[in-house]
Short mmCIF file of C-alpha atoms and ligand atoms in Angstrom, two decimals:
data_model
loop_
_atom_site.label_atom_id
_atom_site.label_comp_id
_atom_site.label_asym_id
_atom_site.label_seq_id
_atom_site.Cartn_x
_atom_site.Cartn_y
_atom_site.Cartn_z
CA MET A 164 -16.13 65.23 -8.08
CA ALA A 165 -15.58 63.75 -11.62
CA TYR A 166 -15.41 66.12 -14.89
CA GLU A 167 -15.62 65.15 -18.21
CA THR A 168 -13.23 67.84 -20.04
CA ILE A 169 -10.50 68.66 -16.92
CA ILE A 170 -8.50 66.49 -15.18
CA VAL A 171 -8.01 67.44 -10.99
CA GLU A 172 -5.25 65.77 -9.49
CA ASN A 173 -4.41 66.60 -5.92
CA GLU A 174 -0.68 66.49 -5.16
CA ASP A 175 -0.19 66.63 -1.91
CA ASP A 176 -1.38 70.56 -1.06
CA VAL A 177 -0.99 71.77 -4.79
CA ALA A 178 -4.20 71.21 -6.82
CA LEU A 179 -2.90 70.24 -11.10
CA ILE A 180 -5.85 71.01 -12.75
CA ARG A 181 -5.35 69.72 -16.61
CA LEU A 182 -7.48 70.81 -19.58
CA ASN A 183 -8.26 67.34 -21.69
CA ARG A 184 -10.04 67.97 -24.44
CA PRO A 185 -7.37 66.14 -26.45
CA GLU A 186 -9.28 66.11 -29.87
CA ALA A 187 -10.33 69.74 -29.65
CA LEU A 188 -6.40 71.00 -28.60
CA ASN A 189 -7.63 71.63 -25.34
CA ALA A 190 -10.10 74.23 -27.02
CA LEU A 191 -12.16 76.32 -24.48
CA ASN A 192 -15.88 75.59 -24.64
CA SER A 193 -18.89 76.55 -22.40
CA SER A 194 -18.38 72.87 -20.48
CA LEU A 195 -14.60 73.40 -20.07
CA ILE A 196 -14.87 76.73 -19.24
CA SER A 197 -17.45 75.49 -16.31
CA GLU A 198 -15.94 72.88 -14.94
CA LEU A 199 -12.35 75.01 -14.76
CA ALA A 200 -14.58 77.26 -12.56
CA GLU A 201 -15.95 75.04 -10.39
CA ALA A 202 -12.49 72.87 -9.99
CA LEU A 203 -10.46 76.09 -9.04
CA THR A 204 -13.75 77.12 -6.50
CA GLU A 205 -13.26 74.43 -5.17
CA ALA A 206 -9.41 74.10 -5.09
CA ASP A 207 -9.65 77.83 -3.77
CA ASN A 208 -12.36 76.44 -1.00
CA ASN A 209 -10.13 73.44 0.09
CA ASP A 210 -7.91 74.06 3.05
CA LYS A 211 -5.26 71.04 2.13
CA VAL A 212 -4.87 73.06 -1.30
CA ARG A 213 -2.46 76.26 -1.34
CA CYS A 214 -1.65 76.81 -4.55
CA ILE A 215 -2.62 75.62 -7.73
CA VAL A 216 -1.87 74.55 -11.33
CA ILE A 217 -3.39 74.89 -14.49
CA THR A 218 -1.84 72.59 -17.82
CA GLY A 219 -2.49 71.49 -20.82
CA SER A 220 -1.26 68.69 -22.89
CA GLU A 221 2.49 68.33 -24.45
CA LYS A 222 1.10 69.84 -27.78
CA ALA A 223 -1.64 72.47 -26.24
CA PHE A 224 -2.14 74.55 -23.29
CA ALA A 225 -5.17 75.80 -25.18
CA ALA A 226 -6.29 76.30 -28.97
CA GLY A 227 -8.67 78.55 -27.84
CA ALA A 228 -12.01 79.26 -27.29
CA ASP A 229 -14.00 76.59 -29.49
CA ILE A 230 -14.17 77.30 -32.82
CA LYS A 231 -17.17 75.15 -33.65
CA GLU A 232 -19.22 75.75 -30.94
CA MET A 233 -19.36 79.58 -31.27
CA ALA A 234 -19.53 79.59 -35.44
CA GLU A 235 -22.99 80.03 -35.95
CA LYS A 236 -24.23 82.09 -33.00
CA SER A 237 -25.40 85.87 -33.32
CA PHE A 238 -24.36 88.70 -31.91
CA VAL A 239 -28.02 88.35 -29.91
CA ASP A 240 -27.08 84.21 -28.66
CA VAL A 241 -23.82 86.00 -27.26
CA TYR A 242 -24.79 89.08 -25.65
CA ASN A 243 -27.63 87.34 -23.87
CA GLU A 244 -25.66 84.15 -22.88
CA ASP A 245 -22.87 87.05 -21.90
CA LEU A 246 -20.29 84.30 -23.54
CA PHE A 247 -17.79 82.92 -20.77
CA GLY A 248 -18.25 85.79 -18.49
CA ALA A 249 -19.73 84.77 -15.37
CA GLN A 250 -16.80 81.65 -15.77
CA VAL A 251 -14.09 84.17 -16.29
CA GLN A 252 -15.15 86.38 -13.17
CA VAL A 253 -15.08 83.22 -11.29
CA ILE A 254 -11.63 82.59 -12.55
CA GLU A 255 -10.41 86.03 -12.04
CA ARG A 256 -11.59 85.95 -8.64
CA ILE A 257 -9.56 82.89 -7.03
CA ARG A 258 -7.38 84.21 -4.13
CA LYS A 259 -4.85 81.64 -4.34
CA PRO A 260 -1.96 81.74 -6.22
CA ILE A 261 -2.74 80.04 -9.72
CA ILE A 262 0.33 79.00 -12.22
CA ALA A 263 -0.29 78.32 -15.82
CA ALA A 264 2.11 75.66 -16.96
CA VAL A 265 1.97 75.63 -21.08
CA SER A 266 3.65 73.78 -23.25
CA GLY A 267 2.51 73.86 -27.49
CA TYR A 268 -0.01 76.16 -28.39
CA ALA A 269 -1.51 78.79 -25.93
CA LEU A 270 -3.88 80.48 -28.54
CA GLY A 271 -6.86 83.00 -28.23
CA GLY A 272 -8.58 82.20 -25.39
CA GLY A 273 -5.72 80.02 -24.29
CA CYS A 274 -3.19 82.89 -23.97
CA GLU A 275 -5.66 84.93 -22.38
CA LEU A 276 -6.40 81.93 -19.73
CA ALA A 277 -2.64 82.10 -19.01
CA MET A 278 -2.76 85.58 -18.74
CA ILE A 279 -5.44 85.60 -15.65
CA CYS A 280 -3.14 82.47 -14.11
CA ASP A 281 -0.78 84.63 -11.36
CA PHE A 282 2.18 83.76 -13.61
CA VAL A 283 3.37 81.69 -16.53
CA ILE A 284 6.28 78.94 -16.39
CA ALA A 285 6.73 77.75 -20.32
CA ALA A 286 7.96 75.18 -21.94
CA GLU A 287 10.51 75.56 -24.72
CA ASN A 288 7.47 74.16 -27.40
CA ALA A 289 5.22 76.85 -25.93
CA LYS A 290 3.88 79.20 -28.92
CA PHE A 291 1.62 82.28 -27.93
CA GLY A 292 -0.49 84.12 -30.03
CA GLN A 293 -4.02 86.43 -30.32
CA PRO A 294 -5.37 84.79 -33.82
CA GLU A 295 -8.64 85.97 -33.28
CA VAL A 296 -8.31 88.87 -36.37
CA ASN A 297 -8.30 86.12 -38.43
CA LEU A 298 -11.42 84.60 -37.23
CA GLY A 299 -13.07 88.28 -37.48
CA VAL A 300 -13.17 88.61 -33.89
CA VAL A 301 -11.34 90.03 -31.09
CA ALA A 302 -9.99 88.85 -28.50
CA GLY A 303 -12.89 88.20 -25.15
CA ILE A 304 -11.45 87.94 -22.09
CA GLY A 305 -8.87 90.17 -21.15
CA GLY A 306 -6.67 89.68 -24.09
CA THR A 307 -6.12 93.33 -25.50
CA GLN A 308 -6.03 94.86 -22.15
CA ARG A 309 -4.10 91.97 -19.71
CA MET A 310 -0.97 91.82 -23.29
CA THR A 311 -0.71 95.36 -23.40
CA ARG A 312 -0.11 95.95 -19.54
CA ILE A 313 1.90 93.10 -19.26
CA ILE A 314 4.22 93.32 -23.15
CA GLY A 315 3.47 96.61 -23.88
CA LYS A 316 1.78 98.59 -26.61
CA SER A 317 3.75 97.73 -29.66
CA LYS A 318 4.39 94.27 -29.42
CA ALA A 319 0.47 93.67 -28.29
CA MET A 320 -0.61 95.30 -31.29
CA ASP A 321 1.80 93.43 -33.63
CA MET A 322 -0.10 90.10 -31.95
CA HIS A 323 -3.20 90.77 -32.35
CA LEU A 324 -3.16 92.85 -35.36
CA THR A 325 -1.29 90.42 -37.70
CA GLY A 326 -2.04 87.16 -35.52
CA ARG A 327 1.19 85.85 -35.57
CA PHE A 328 2.73 83.43 -32.58
CA MET A 329 5.35 84.33 -30.25
CA ASP A 330 8.17 81.13 -29.17
CA ALA A 331 8.94 81.04 -25.45
CA ALA A 332 12.32 82.70 -25.64
CA GLU A 333 10.74 85.97 -27.13
CA ALA A 334 7.51 85.41 -24.59
CA GLU A 335 10.55 85.62 -21.76
CA ARG A 336 12.01 88.40 -23.65
CA ALA A 337 8.77 90.26 -23.71
CA GLY A 338 8.15 89.34 -19.83
CA LEU A 339 4.93 87.35 -21.00
CA VAL A 340 6.21 84.32 -18.91
CA SER A 341 8.39 84.22 -15.57
CA ARG A 342 10.98 81.55 -17.00
CA VAL A 343 11.61 78.92 -19.98
CA VAL A 344 12.09 75.10 -18.83
CA PRO A 345 12.50 72.21 -21.11
CA THR A 346 9.67 70.67 -22.21
CA ALA A 347 9.67 67.49 -20.60
CA LYS A 348 10.55 69.11 -17.11
CA LEU A 349 7.49 71.74 -17.34
CA ILE A 350 5.02 69.72 -15.09
CA PRO A 351 8.36 68.99 -12.36
CA GLU A 352 8.97 72.53 -12.38
CA ALA A 353 5.76 74.07 -12.11
CA LEU A 354 4.86 71.34 -9.02
CA ALA A 355 8.36 72.65 -7.46
CA ALA A 356 7.32 76.30 -8.03
CA ALA A 357 3.77 75.69 -6.63
CA ARG A 358 5.17 73.51 -3.29
CA LYS A 359 8.05 76.33 -3.06
CA ILE A 360 4.63 78.98 -2.61
CA ALA A 361 2.49 76.43 -0.82
CA GLU A 362 5.13 76.17 2.24
CA LYS A 363 4.77 80.13 3.13
CA SER A 364 2.08 81.08 4.91
CA GLN A 365 -1.33 81.40 2.72
CA ILE A 366 -2.04 84.98 4.52
CA THR A 367 0.68 86.70 3.15
CA VAL A 368 0.64 84.67 -0.59
CA LYS A 369 -2.88 85.88 -0.81
CA THR A 370 -1.75 89.67 0.15
CA ILE A 371 1.02 89.23 -2.35
CA LYS A 372 -1.19 88.80 -5.08
CA GLU A 373 -4.04 91.14 -4.24
CA ALA A 374 -1.62 93.51 -3.77
CA VAL A 375 0.47 92.73 -7.86
CA ASN A 376 -3.32 92.50 -8.78
CA ARG A 377 -4.05 95.92 -7.32
CA SER A 378 -1.47 97.88 -9.48
CA TYR A 379 -3.35 96.63 -12.90
CA GLU A 380 -6.91 98.42 -11.29
CA THR A 381 -5.27 101.71 -9.69
CA THR A 382 -2.80 104.37 -9.88
CA LEU A 383 0.75 103.98 -8.93
CA SER A 384 0.09 106.29 -5.44
CA GLU A 385 -2.91 104.68 -4.26
CA GLY A 386 -1.37 101.25 -5.24
CA ILE A 387 1.63 102.04 -2.70
CA ARG A 388 -0.89 103.19 -0.33
CA PHE A 389 -3.04 99.96 -0.71
CA GLU A 390 0.35 98.18 -0.41
CA ARG A 391 1.39 100.07 2.54
CA ARG A 392 -1.55 99.38 4.32
CA ALA A 393 -1.13 95.60 3.71
CA PHE A 394 2.69 95.56 5.10
CA HIS A 395 0.98 97.41 8.28
CA SER A 396 -2.15 94.84 8.69
CA LEU A 397 0.80 91.99 8.31
CA PHE A 398 2.10 92.70 11.59
CA GLY A 399 -1.02 91.49 13.25
CA THR A 400 -0.25 88.28 12.25
CA GLU A 401 1.10 85.18 14.00
CA ASP A 402 3.13 84.29 10.74
CA GLN A 403 5.30 87.86 10.56
CA LYS A 404 5.94 86.62 14.39
CA GLU A 405 7.16 83.48 13.38
CA GLY A 406 9.12 84.62 9.90
CA MET A 407 11.22 87.50 11.67
CA ALA A 408 12.04 85.03 14.99
CA ALA A 409 13.12 82.17 12.65
CA PHE A 410 15.23 84.20 10.80
CA LEU A 411 16.63 85.89 13.63
CA GLU A 412 17.20 82.14 15.26
CA LYS A 413 18.15 80.82 11.94
CA ARG A 414 16.19 78.16 11.56
CA GLU A 415 13.26 77.69 9.01
CA PRO A 416 9.84 79.29 9.72
CA GLN A 417 6.96 77.08 10.37
CA PHE A 418 4.26 79.01 9.74
CA ARG A 419 0.26 78.78 10.62
CA ASP A 420 -2.22 80.67 8.42
CA LYS A 421 -2.71 82.77 11.33
N1 CO8 B 716 -12.15 75.26 -31.87
C1 CO8 B 716 -11.99 74.18 -31.87
N2 CO8 B 716 -11.49 73.38 -32.28
C2 CO8 B 716 -10.01 73.54 -32.50
C3 CO8 B 716 -9.14 74.55 -32.08
C4 CO8 B 716 -10.79 75.62 -31.46
N3 CO8 B 716 -9.80 76.77 -31.34
N4 CO8 B 716 -8.44 74.48 -32.51
C5 CO8 B 716 -8.00 73.49 -32.84
N5 CO8 B 716 -9.17 72.73 -33.27
C6 CO8 B 716 -9.05 71.54 -33.87
C7 CO8 B 716 -9.02 71.01 -35.08
O1 CO8 B 716 -10.45 71.43 -35.96
C8 CO8 B 716 -8.75 69.75 -35.22
O2 CO8 B 716 -9.95 69.09 -34.99
P1 CO8 B 716 -10.43 67.54 -36.35
O3 CO8 B 716 -9.30 66.99 -36.19
O4 CO8 B 716 -11.57 67.75 -36.26
O5 CO8 B 716 -10.64 68.82 -37.64
C9 CO8 B 716 -7.95 69.57 -34.06
O6 CO8 B 716 -7.88 70.34 -32.81
C10 CO8 B 716 -6.45 69.56 -34.24
O7 CO8 B 716 -6.28 71.36 -35.09
P2 CO8 B 716 -5.26 71.05 -36.35
O8 CO8 B 716 -5.59 69.90 -37.03
O9 CO8 B 716 -6.06 72.43 -36.77
O10 CO8 B 716 -4.02 71.04 -35.80
P3 CO8 B 716 -2.81 71.80 -36.24
O11 CO8 B 716 -1.11 71.04 -35.42
O12 CO8 B 716 -2.48 71.41 -37.67
O13 CO8 B 716 -2.87 73.09 -36.37
C11 CO8 B 716 -3.31 75.00 -34.48
C12 CO8 B 716 -2.68 73.52 -34.71
C13 CO8 B 716 -2.54 76.01 -35.44
C14 CO8 B 716 -3.23 75.62 -33.02
C15 CO8 B 716 -4.61 74.87 -35.43
O14 CO8 B 716 -5.46 74.13 -34.92
C16 CO8 B 716 -5.34 76.52 -35.39
O15 CO8 B 716 -5.14 77.42 -35.74
N6 CO8 B 716 -6.14 76.24 -34.34
C17 CO8 B 716 -7.07 77.69 -33.96
C18 CO8 B 716 -6.74 78.96 -33.27
C19 CO8 B 716 -7.38 79.84 -33.25
O16 CO8 B 716 -7.42 80.90 -33.65
N7 CO8 B 716 -7.88 80.06 -32.14
C20 CO8 B 716 -8.73 81.50 -31.29
C21 CO8 B 716 -10.01 80.98 -31.55
S1 CO8 B 716 -10.87 82.12 -31.15
C22 CO8 B 716 -10.40 82.38 -29.18
O17 CO8 B 716 -9.98 82.29 -28.44
C23 CO8 B 716 -11.73 83.72 -28.66
C24 CO8 B 716 -11.29 84.06 -27.43
C25 CO8 B 716 -12.59 84.91 -26.47
C26 CO8 B 716 -13.45 84.18 -25.32
C27 CO8 B 716 -12.65 82.74 -24.55
C28 CO8 B 716 -13.34 82.37 -23.88
C29 CO8 B 716 -13.09 81.05 -23.21
#
């Protein structure tokens, strides 16, 4: 499938999706967000793909929603078209793990997109921010909600109310990113993490993603109940038998997604 605003490369069993609007620092316009939703759906449905990496350029993961595209829209326009609502819901429902590999600016919708991904690996030059306040708007695809849950109220308020940028070191301290790597090593490190995940049983991996994400949606006791049921259910898989047998036999497991 040929896309205009993204580049999709399948590296063995990992789909690497590059946001590709260099003239606008990968600002998310309607074509890009639709193509991204389409490419992610394709990767989710492709049995050969076992993990997904989303990245941008060295200068920008994505500098936010496309301000030129939005500037003249009215409330009625964005309300009626539910700006980005449907595409973002598609991205949120992808079942395979998605790693955001962030170099340069991840601002506004770009930072929100990174937070929708399952975890974020940041290059040393990464800068995160929610500068919507400077444009007279608020984050629109989960920024106030996800960031508050990830880094806590005080820091989230600071980021959204002042619109300041956070560097990679601060983002790691705050728990916004899982690790920081040298800028030149971002893609190899993200692909290595993705390949590590790709070695596991897909059933286990999808269950883990579902269980961790459940922690955002429900109470602690309900979440723990969900996890326990998930734990029990995996004993119905061949991969649980294989994983435990391989440990006892001191060999590498050969998972078959069954
Ligand atoms: N939208 C459109 N064009 C952009 C954007 C953007 N968000 N960001 C950068 N560009 C364009 C610039 O206009 C410029 O184009 P041109 O050369 O034609 O003038 C080009 O990219 C290069 O940008 P700069 O010259 O500004 O580069 P600098 O290195 O000087 O500055 C910055 C880089 C700091 C990143 C700066 O470009 C900037 O502040 N960008 C805007 C950041 C921002 O405010 N983002 C939030 C947007 S609102 C938002 O994201 C709401 C999300 C809600 C829904 C999300 C749905 C997906």
